[in-house]
Short mmCIF file of C-alpha atoms in Angstrom, two decimals:
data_model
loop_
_atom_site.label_atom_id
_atom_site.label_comp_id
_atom_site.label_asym_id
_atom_site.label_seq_id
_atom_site.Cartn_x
_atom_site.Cartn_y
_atom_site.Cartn_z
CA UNK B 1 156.98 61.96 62.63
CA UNK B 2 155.11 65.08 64.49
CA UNK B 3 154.08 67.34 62.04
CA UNK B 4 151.59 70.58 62.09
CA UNK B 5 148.34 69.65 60.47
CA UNK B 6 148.84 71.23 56.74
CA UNK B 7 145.34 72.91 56.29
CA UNK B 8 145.43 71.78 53.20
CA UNK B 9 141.95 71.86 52.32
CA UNK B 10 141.04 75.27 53.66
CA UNK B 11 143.75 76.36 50.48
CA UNK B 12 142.64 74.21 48.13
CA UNK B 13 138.96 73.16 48.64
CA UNK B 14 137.51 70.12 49.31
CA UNK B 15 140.00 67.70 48.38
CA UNK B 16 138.62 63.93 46.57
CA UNK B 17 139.59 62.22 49.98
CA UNK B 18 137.64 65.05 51.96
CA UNK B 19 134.41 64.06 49.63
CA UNK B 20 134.68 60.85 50.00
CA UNK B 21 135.02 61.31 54.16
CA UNK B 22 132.04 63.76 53.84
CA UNK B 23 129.70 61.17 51.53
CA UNK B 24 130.77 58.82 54.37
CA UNK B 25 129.54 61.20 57.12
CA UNK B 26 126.66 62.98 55.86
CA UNK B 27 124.06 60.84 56.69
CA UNK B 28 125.23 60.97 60.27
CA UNK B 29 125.51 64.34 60.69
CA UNK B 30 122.24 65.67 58.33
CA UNK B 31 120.06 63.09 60.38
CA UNK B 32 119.44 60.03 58.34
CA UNK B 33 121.32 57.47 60.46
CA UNK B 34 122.76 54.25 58.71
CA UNK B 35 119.63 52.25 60.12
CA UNK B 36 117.54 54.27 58.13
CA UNK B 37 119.60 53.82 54.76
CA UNK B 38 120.36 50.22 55.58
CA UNK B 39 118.62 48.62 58.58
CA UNK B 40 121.68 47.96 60.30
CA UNK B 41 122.22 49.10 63.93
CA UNK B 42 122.61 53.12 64.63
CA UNK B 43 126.05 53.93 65.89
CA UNK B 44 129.12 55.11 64.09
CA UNK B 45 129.73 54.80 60.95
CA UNK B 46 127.74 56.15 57.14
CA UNK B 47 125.55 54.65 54.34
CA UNK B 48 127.83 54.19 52.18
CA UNK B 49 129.34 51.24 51.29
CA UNK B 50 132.55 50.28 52.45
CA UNK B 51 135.32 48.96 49.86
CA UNK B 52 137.70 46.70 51.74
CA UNK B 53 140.65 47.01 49.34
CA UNK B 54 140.45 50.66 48.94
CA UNK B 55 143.85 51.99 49.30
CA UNK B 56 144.81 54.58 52.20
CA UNK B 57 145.24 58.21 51.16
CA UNK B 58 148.70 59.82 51.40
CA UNK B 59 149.61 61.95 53.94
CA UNK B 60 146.28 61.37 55.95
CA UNK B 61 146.63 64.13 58.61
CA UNK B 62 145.53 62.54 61.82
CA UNK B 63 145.21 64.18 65.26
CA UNK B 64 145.10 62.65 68.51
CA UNK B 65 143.06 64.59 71.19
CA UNK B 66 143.24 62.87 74.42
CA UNK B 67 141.89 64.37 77.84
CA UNK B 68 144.38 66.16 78.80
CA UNK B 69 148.11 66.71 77.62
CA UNK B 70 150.56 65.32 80.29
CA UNK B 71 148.52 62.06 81.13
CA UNK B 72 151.10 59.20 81.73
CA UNK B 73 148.10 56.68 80.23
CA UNK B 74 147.43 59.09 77.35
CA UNK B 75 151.44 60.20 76.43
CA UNK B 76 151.89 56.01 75.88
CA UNK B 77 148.69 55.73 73.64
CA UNK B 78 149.82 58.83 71.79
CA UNK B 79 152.62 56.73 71.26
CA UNK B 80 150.73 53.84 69.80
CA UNK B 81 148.88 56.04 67.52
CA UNK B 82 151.97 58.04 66.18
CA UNK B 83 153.42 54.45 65.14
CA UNK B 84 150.82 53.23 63.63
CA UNK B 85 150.41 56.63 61.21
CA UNK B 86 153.69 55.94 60.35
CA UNK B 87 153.26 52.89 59.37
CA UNK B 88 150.34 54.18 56.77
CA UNK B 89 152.98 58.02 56.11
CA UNK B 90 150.29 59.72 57.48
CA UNK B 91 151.15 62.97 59.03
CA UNK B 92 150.40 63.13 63.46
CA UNK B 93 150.00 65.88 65.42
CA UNK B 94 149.15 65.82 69.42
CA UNK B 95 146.96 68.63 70.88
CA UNK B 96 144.49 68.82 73.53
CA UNK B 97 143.95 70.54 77.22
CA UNK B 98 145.85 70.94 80.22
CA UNK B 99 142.75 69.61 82.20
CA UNK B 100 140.16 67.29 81.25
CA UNK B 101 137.07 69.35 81.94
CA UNK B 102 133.78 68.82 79.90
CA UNK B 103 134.13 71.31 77.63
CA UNK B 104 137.99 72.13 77.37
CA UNK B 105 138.26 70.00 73.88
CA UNK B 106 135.68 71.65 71.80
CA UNK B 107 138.13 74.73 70.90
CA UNK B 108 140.75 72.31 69.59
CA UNK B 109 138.44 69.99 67.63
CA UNK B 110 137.26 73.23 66.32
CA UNK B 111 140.76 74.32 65.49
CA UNK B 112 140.85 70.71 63.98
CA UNK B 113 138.25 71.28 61.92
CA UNK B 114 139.82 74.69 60.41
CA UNK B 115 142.94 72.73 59.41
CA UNK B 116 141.19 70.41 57.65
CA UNK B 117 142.22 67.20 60.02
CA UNK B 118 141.10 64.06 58.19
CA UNK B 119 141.16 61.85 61.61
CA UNK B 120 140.46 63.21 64.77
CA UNK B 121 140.96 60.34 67.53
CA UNK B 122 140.18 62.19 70.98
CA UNK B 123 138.83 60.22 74.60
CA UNK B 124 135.81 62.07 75.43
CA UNK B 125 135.49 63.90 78.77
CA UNK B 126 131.69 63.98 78.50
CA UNK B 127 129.56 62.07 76.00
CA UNK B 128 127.49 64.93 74.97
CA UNK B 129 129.34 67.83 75.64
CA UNK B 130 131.93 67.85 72.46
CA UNK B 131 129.23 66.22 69.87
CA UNK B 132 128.39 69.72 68.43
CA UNK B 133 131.83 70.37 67.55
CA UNK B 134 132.46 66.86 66.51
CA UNK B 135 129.43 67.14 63.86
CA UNK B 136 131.22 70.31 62.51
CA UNK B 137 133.94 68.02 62.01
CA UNK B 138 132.33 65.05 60.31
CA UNK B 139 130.39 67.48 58.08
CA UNK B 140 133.97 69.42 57.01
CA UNK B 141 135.10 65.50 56.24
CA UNK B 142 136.97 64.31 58.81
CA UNK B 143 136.63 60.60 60.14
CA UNK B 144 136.44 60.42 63.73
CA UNK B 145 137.31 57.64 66.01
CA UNK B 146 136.81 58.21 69.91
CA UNK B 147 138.69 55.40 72.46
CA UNK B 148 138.87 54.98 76.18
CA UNK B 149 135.59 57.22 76.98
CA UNK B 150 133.31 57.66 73.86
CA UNK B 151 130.81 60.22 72.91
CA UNK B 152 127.43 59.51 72.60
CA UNK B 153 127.66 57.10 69.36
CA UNK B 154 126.10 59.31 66.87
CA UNK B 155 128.72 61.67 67.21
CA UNK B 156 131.23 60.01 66.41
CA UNK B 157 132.13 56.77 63.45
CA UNK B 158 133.77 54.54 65.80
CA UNK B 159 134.53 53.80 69.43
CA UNK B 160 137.31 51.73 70.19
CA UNK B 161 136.86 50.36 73.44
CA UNK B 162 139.99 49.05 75.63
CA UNK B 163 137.99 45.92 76.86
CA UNK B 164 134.29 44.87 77.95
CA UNK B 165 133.05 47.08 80.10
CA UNK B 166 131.87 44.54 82.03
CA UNK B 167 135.54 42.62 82.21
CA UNK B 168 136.81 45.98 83.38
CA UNK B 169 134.06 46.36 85.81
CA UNK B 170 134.19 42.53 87.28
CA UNK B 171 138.08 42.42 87.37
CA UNK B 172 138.47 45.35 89.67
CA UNK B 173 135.77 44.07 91.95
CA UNK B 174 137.29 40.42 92.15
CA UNK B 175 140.59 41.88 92.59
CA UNK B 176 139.52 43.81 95.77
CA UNK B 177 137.39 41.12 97.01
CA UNK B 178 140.33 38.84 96.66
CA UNK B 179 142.37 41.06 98.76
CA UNK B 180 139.47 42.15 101.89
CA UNK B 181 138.14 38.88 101.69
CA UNK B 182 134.74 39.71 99.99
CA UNK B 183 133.31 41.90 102.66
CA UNK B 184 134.16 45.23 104.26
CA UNK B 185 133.19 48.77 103.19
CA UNK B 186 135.30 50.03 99.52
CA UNK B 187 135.28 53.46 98.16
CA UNK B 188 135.49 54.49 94.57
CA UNK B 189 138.43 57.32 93.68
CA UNK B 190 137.17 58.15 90.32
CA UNK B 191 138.39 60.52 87.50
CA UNK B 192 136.01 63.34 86.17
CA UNK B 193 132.28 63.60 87.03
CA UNK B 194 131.09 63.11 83.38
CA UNK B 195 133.46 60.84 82.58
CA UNK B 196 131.64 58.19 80.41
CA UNK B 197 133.84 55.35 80.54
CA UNK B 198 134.09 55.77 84.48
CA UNK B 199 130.46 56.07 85.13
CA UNK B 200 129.97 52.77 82.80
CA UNK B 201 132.43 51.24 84.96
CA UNK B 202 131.25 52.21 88.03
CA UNK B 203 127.52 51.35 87.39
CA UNK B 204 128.89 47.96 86.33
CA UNK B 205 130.65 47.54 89.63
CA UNK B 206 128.15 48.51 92.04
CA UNK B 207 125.91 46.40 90.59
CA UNK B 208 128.06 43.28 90.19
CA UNK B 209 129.61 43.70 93.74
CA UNK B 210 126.11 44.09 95.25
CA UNK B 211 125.39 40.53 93.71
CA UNK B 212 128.47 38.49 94.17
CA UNK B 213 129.80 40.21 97.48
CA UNK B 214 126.66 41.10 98.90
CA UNK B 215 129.31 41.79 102.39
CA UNK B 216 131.29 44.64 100.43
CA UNK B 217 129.93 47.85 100.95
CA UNK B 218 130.55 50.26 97.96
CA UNK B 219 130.17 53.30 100.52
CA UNK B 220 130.96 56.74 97.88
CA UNK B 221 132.61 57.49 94.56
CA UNK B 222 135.21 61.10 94.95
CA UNK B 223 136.01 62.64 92.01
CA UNK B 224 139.87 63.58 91.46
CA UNK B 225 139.46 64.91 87.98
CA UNK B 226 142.64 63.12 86.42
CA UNK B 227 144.87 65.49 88.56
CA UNK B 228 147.61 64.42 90.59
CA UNK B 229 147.18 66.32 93.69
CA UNK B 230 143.41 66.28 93.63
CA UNK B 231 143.51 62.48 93.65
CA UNK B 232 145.89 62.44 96.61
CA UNK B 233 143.70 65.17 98.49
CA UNK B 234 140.30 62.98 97.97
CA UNK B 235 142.38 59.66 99.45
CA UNK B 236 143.61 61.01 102.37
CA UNK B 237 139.81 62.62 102.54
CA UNK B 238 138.03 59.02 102.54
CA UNK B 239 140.46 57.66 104.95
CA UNK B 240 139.28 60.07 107.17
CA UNK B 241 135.97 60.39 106.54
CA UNK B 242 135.43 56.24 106.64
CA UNK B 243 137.85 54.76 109.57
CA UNK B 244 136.36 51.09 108.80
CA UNK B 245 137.39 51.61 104.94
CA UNK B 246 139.05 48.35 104.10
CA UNK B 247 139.50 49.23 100.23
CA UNK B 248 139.67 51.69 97.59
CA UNK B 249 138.91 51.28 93.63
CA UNK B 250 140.44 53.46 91.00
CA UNK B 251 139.68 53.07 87.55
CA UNK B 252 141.82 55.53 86.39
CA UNK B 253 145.91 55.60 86.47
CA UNK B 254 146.32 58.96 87.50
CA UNK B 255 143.92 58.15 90.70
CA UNK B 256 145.71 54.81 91.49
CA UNK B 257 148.97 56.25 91.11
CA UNK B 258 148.01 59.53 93.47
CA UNK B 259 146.34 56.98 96.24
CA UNK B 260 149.29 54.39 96.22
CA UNK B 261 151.45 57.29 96.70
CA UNK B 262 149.28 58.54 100.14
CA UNK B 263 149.11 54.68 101.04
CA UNK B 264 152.73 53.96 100.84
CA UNK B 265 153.57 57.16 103.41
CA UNK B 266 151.32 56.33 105.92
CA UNK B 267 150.10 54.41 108.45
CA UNK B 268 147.61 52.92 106.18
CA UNK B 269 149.56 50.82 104.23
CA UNK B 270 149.33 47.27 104.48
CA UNK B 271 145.79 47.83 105.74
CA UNK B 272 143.83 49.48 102.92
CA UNK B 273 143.44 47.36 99.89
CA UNK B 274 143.94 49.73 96.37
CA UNK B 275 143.31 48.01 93.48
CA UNK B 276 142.28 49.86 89.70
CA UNK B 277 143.43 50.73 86.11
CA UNK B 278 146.98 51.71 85.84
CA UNK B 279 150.35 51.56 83.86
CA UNK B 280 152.90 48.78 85.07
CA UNK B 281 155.49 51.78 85.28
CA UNK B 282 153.65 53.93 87.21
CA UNK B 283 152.74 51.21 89.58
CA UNK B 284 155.79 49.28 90.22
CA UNK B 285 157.41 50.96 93.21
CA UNK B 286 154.25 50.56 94.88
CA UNK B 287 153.69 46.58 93.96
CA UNK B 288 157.27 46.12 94.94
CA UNK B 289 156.96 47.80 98.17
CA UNK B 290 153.85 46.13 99.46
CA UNK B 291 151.59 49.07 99.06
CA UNK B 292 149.87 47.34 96.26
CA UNK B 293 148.88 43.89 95.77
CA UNK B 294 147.51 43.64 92.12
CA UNK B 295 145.56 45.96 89.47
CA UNK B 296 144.82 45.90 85.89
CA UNK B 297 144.85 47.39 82.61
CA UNK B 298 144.80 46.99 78.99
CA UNK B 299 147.94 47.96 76.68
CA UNK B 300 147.37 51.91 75.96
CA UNK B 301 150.07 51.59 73.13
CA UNK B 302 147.70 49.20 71.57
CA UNK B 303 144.52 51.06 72.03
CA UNK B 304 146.03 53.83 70.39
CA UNK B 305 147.63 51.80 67.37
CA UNK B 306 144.19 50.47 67.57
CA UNK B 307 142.69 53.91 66.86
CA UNK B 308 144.77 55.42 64.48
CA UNK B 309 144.51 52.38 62.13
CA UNK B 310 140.70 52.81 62.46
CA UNK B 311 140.60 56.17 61.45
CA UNK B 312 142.99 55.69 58.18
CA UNK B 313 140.26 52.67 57.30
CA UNK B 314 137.99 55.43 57.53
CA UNK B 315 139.17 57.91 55.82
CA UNK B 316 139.64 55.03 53.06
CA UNK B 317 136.31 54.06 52.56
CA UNK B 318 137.82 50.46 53.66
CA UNK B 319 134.89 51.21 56.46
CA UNK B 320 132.11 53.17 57.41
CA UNK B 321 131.66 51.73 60.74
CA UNK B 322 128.57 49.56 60.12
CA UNK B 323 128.55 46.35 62.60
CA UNK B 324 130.24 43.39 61.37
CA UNK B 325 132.87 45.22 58.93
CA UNK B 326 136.38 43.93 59.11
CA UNK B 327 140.14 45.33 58.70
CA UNK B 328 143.18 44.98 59.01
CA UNK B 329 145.24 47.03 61.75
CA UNK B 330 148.93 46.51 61.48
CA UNK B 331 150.68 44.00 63.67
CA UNK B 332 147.30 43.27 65.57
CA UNK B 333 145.80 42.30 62.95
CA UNK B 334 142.05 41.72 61.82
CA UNK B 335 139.31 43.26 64.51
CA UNK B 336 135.05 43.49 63.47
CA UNK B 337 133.12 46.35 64.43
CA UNK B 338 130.64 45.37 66.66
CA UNK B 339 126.83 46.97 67.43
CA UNK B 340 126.69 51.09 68.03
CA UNK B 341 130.22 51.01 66.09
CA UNK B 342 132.13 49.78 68.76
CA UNK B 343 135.35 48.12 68.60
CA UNK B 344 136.86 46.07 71.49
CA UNK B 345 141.00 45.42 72.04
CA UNK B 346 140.49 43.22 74.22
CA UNK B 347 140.52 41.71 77.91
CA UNK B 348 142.40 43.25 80.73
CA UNK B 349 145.63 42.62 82.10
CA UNK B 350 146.36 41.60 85.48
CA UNK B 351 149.60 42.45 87.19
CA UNK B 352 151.16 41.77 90.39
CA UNK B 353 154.38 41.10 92.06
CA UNK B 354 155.21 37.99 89.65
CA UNK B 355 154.56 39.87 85.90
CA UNK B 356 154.73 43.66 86.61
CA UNK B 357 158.48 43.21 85.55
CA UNK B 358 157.53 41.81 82.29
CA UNK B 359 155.82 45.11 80.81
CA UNK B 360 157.47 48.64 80.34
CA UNK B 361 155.07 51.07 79.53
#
């Protein structure tokens, strides 16, 4: 179902799909927001009106632009999204960087841009940094539709959000509390810097842990930049750097997976609570050998689904990202678009020893 984006409207001109996509944009990207046309709330989304029953376009190229390439978390919602265009015989494609710096996607949503992509779904490693190019985009007619870290929303039509970002927030900090009984000092093993979705988070546990555990000590947040070996580096460094560290958040998988690896090799195991955001696979050898005790996470298949099904809607005119529109996507069925264009999949997951064997992804 991978195919090269065609280009087909650098050959042929704006196509009557491409107009339609660049009516829907243009008041977002020329500067008269949707508020200003309709009094609804600024976010994603045009002023035009959206036709529910307005039929998908064939062959709606649709790329997915995660991170980075080579992300466990983003190679399974790459998945999600590549069903779900096939379910509409769109046409997918996958690019993006080798590391998720703040500006390392604004070449390929360029490149995006030349080809004449009519979706762009991409997780944003900065909220501000890729907005330029992403107006470029809109204004050439593509729909875009950001998920798992947005943009600031007026760059973008739609965010699809993997849960509350306060249920993210609250879970992680229960779940450590539950395991260093509500006091002791925790550190924070983060992804990127400029992350948005981690900085949300991270805000929203501070705060909520300073209220409801007033005896856990949030004590630093390292930074290991989605890589593998980074991650592990900035474990080992806390461990040394705080002897009394009882705990460690990561809200991101490729940091929970790096720190339960250091954990389960050394003499800290069994004494250093790690809880987070990962993928039952990656985290299973690490439940099952005691290293771990439970952590959470959405579906990333789903969020993906979730995205590409927003985009085709779209693209179709069946929205324009205006709060309380409804559609249709797939086999999940009907979601609303909620203030600033946001749309939410849902709560997280918990696993632990007694489900982890129930999911495979």
């Amino acid at each position: 179902m991978s195919r090269s984006l065609t280009g087909r409207r650098l050959r042929g001109g704006l196509t009557g799909v491409a107009v339609a996509a660049l009516v829907l944009t243009t008041a977002a990207c020329g500067g008269t927001t949707r508020g200003e046309d309709e009094g609804s709330s600024s976010g994603g989304g045009a002023s035009a009106s959206a036709d529910p029953d307005a039929e998908i376009p064939a062959d709606l190229a649709v790329a997915f632009l995660p991170k980075a390439l080579n992300n466990p978390y983003f190679d399974v919602a790459a998945t999600g999204s590549e069903r779900a265009v096939g379910e509409f015989d769109g046409e997918f494609s996958q690019v993006g960087p080798s590391e998720a710096s703040a500006s390392s996607q604004v070449s390929y949503i360029n490149t995006l841009t030349q080809q004449g992509a009519d979706v762009i779904l991409t997780s944003a490693n900065d909220p501000n940094a890729i907005c330029s190019a992403l107006d470029q985009a809109r204004s050439g007619g593509a729909s875009v539709v950001t998920f798992d870290s947005d943009t600031a929303p007026e760059c973008r039509d739609v965010f699809i959000n993997q849960a509350t970002a306060d249920g993210i927030a609250q879970t992680q900090v229960d779940l450590m509390a539950d395991q260093i009984g509500g006091a002791g000092q925790v550190a924070i093993l983060s992804a990127t810097a400029n992350a948005t979705n981690q900085n949300t988070w991270i805000e929203l546990m501070q705060s909520y842990a300073a209220e409801k555990y007033p005896d856990m000590e949030i004590v630093t947040t390292v930074y290991g930049d989605d890589e593998d070996e980074k991650s592990f580096q900035e474990t080992q460094g806390l461990l040394q750097t705080y002897p009394d560290l009882k705990g460690i958040i990561s809200p991101t998988t490729v940091g929970i997976s790096a720190a339960a690896r250091y954990l389960s090799g050394s003499e800290y195991k069994g004494r250093v609570a790690l809880t987070g955001l990962g993928t039952p696979n990656q985290m299973r050898e690490f439940v099952q050998d005691g290293t771990v005790t439970a952590f959470a996470l959405w579906n990333p298949e789903d969020l993906g689904y979730l995205a590409a099904h927003t985009g085709a809607a779209l693209a179709a005119g069946q929205i324009t990202g205006a709060e309380g529109e409804t559609f249709t996507a797939g086999d999940l069925g009907e979601y609303e678009i909620g203030a600033d264009g946001v749309v939410v999949l849902g709560e997280p997951t918990v696993f632990d020893a007694d489900n982890i064997d129930d999911f495979d992804f």
